[in-house]
Coordinates of C-alpha atoms in Angstrom, one line a residue:
X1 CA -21.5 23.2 28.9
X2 CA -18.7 24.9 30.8
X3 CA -17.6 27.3 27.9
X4 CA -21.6 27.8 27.7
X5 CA -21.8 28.9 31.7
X6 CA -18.1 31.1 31.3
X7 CA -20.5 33.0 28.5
X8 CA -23.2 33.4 31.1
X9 CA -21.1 34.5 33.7
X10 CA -19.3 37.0 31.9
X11 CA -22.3 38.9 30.5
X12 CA -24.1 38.6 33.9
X13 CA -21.1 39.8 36.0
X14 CA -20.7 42.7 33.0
X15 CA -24.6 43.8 33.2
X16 CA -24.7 44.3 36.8
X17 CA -21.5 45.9 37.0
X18 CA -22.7 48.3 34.9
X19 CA -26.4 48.7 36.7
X20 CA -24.2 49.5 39.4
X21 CA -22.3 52.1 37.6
X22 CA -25.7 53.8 36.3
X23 CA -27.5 54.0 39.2
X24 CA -23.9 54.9 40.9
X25 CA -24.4 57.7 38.0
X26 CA -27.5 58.8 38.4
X27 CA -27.4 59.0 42.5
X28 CA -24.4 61.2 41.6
X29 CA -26.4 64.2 39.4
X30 CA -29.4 63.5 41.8
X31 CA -27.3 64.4 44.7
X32 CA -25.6 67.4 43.5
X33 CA -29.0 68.7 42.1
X34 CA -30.5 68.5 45.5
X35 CA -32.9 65.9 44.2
X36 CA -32.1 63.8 47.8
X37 CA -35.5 61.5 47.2
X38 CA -34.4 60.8 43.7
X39 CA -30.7 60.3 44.9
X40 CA -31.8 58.0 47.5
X41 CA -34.0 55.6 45.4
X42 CA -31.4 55.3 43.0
X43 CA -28.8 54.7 45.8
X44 CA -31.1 52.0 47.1
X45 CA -31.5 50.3 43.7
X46 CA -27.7 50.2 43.4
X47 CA -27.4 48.5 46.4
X48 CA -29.6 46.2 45.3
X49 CA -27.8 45.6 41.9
X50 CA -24.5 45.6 44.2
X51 CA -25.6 42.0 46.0
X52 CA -25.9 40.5 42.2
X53 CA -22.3 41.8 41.3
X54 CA -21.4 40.4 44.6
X55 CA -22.8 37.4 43.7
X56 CA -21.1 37.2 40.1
X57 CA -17.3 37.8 41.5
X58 CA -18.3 34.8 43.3
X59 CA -19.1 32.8 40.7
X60 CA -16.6 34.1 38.1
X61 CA -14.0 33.0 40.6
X62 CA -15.6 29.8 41.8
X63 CA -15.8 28.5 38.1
X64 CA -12.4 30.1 37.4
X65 CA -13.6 32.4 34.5
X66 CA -12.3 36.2 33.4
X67 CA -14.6 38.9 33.8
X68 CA -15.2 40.4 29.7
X69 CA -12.4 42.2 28.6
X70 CA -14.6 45.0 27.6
X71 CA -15.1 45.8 31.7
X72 CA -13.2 49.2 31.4
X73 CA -15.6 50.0 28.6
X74 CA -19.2 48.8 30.4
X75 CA -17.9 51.2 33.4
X76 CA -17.2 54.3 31.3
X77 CA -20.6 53.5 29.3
X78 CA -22.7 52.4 31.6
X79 CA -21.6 55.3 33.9
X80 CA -22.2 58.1 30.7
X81 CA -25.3 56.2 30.0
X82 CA -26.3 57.2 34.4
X83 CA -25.4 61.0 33.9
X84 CA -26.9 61.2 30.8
X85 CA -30.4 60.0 31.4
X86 CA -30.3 62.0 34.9
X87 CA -28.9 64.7 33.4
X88 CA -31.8 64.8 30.8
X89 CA -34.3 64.4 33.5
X90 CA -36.2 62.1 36.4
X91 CA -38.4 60.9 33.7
X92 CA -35.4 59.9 31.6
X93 CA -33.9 57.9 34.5
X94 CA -36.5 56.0 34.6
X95 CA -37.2 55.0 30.9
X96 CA -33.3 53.9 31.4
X97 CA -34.3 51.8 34.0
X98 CA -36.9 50.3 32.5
X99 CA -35.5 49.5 29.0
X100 CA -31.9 48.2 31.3
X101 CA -34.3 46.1 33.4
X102 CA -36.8 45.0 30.0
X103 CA -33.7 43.1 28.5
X104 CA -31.9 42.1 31.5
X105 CA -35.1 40.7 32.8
X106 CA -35.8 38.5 29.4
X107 CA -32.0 37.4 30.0
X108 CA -32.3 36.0 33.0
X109 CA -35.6 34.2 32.2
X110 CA -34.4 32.9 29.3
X111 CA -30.9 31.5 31.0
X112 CA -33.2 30.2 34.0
X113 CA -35.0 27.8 31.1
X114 CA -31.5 26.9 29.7
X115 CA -30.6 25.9 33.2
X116 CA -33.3 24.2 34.7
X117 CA -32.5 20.9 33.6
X118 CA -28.7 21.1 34.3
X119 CA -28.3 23.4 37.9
X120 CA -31.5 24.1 39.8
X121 CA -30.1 26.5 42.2
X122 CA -28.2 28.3 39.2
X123 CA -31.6 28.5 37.5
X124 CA -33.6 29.1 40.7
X125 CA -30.6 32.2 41.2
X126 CA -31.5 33.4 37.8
X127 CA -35.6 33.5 38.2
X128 CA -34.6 35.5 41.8
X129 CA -32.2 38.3 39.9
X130 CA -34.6 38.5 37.5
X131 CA -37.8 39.5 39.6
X132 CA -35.5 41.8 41.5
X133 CA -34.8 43.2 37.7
X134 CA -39.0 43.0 37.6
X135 CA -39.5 44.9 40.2
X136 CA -37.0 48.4 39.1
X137 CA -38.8 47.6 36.0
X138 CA -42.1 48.3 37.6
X139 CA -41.0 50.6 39.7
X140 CA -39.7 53.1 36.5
X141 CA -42.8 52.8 34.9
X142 CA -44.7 53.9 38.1
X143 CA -42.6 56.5 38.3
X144 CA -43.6 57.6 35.2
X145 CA -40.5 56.3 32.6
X146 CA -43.2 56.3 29.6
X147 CA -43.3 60.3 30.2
X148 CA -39.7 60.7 29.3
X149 CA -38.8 63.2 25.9
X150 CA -37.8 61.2 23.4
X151 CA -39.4 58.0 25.4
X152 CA -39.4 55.7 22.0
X153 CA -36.0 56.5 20.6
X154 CA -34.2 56.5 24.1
X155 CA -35.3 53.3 25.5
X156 CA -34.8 51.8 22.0
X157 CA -31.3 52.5 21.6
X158 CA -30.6 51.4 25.1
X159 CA -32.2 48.5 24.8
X160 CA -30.2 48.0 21.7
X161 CA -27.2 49.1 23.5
X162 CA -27.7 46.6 26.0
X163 CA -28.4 43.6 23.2
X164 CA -24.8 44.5 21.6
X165 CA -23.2 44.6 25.2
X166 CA -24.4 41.1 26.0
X167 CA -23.4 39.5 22.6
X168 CA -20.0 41.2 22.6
X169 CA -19.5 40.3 26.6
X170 CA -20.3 36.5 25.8
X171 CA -17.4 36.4 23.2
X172 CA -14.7 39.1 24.5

């Protein structure tokens, strides 16, 4: 069980660190575009993602476990993965967002099942990160994500992206 939570913690401490870094990313081109609304909702959902990573420092350190090692590597990614999509468009940002939030979501639903019988409020913490992960989910598609170029491919190989990160985080 505790090598089992160190897993968790270190692929939940490495994804939002690195929803951080790509709405830190995106804010960034936003900004120097002149795109203020678009910097500002992405600012606001990186806050937002800021209080999780909060959250997991806590943890990692309360339960004495190392971040992954691959940290250095998340940041750079997840911060060329930010520019990238804004780079490519608002529409693009969004289908990022909701493809980051589709499998972070599923994570943390799935790890709120594995924990339910063993740590409510570990579980209960999981079910509330993942309808705040919902709701940017949501929020992309209203702001049209689906309208990205390339909508298929690019949330596919995030999403895949985001699969590998979480298997190699658990290990590493």
């Amino acid at each position: 069980m505790r090598r089992r939570l160190e897993e968790m913690l270190r692929v939940d401490h490495a994804g939002e660190l690195a929803a951080v870094q790509i709405y830190r990313a995106q804010k960034d081109v936003f900004r120097a575009a002149g795109r203020t609304d678009m910097a500002d909702d992405m600012a606001r959902m990186e806050g937002e993602e800021q209080v999780h990573l909060d959250r997991f420092n806590t943890l990692l350190t309360e339960h004495q476990t190392r971040p992954t090692l691959m940290t250095p590597l998340w940041r750079i990614a997840a911060y060329g993965l930010g520019v990238g999509t804004a780079l490519l468009g608002e529409k693009a940002a969004h289908a990022c967002t909701e493809a980051v939030e589709t499998v972070i979501a599923e994570h943390y639903a799935d790890q709120a099942d594995e924990w339910e019988g063993r740590d409510a409020d570990l579980a209960q913490q999981f079910r509330e990160y993942r309808d705040d992960e919902l709701r940017h989910h949501d929020h992309a598609v209203k702001q049209g994500a689906h309208e990205a170029p390339g909508y298929e491919v690019l949330t596919a190989v995030i999403k895949a992206g985001c699969r590998v990160a979480i298997k190699v985080s658990e290990k590493i």
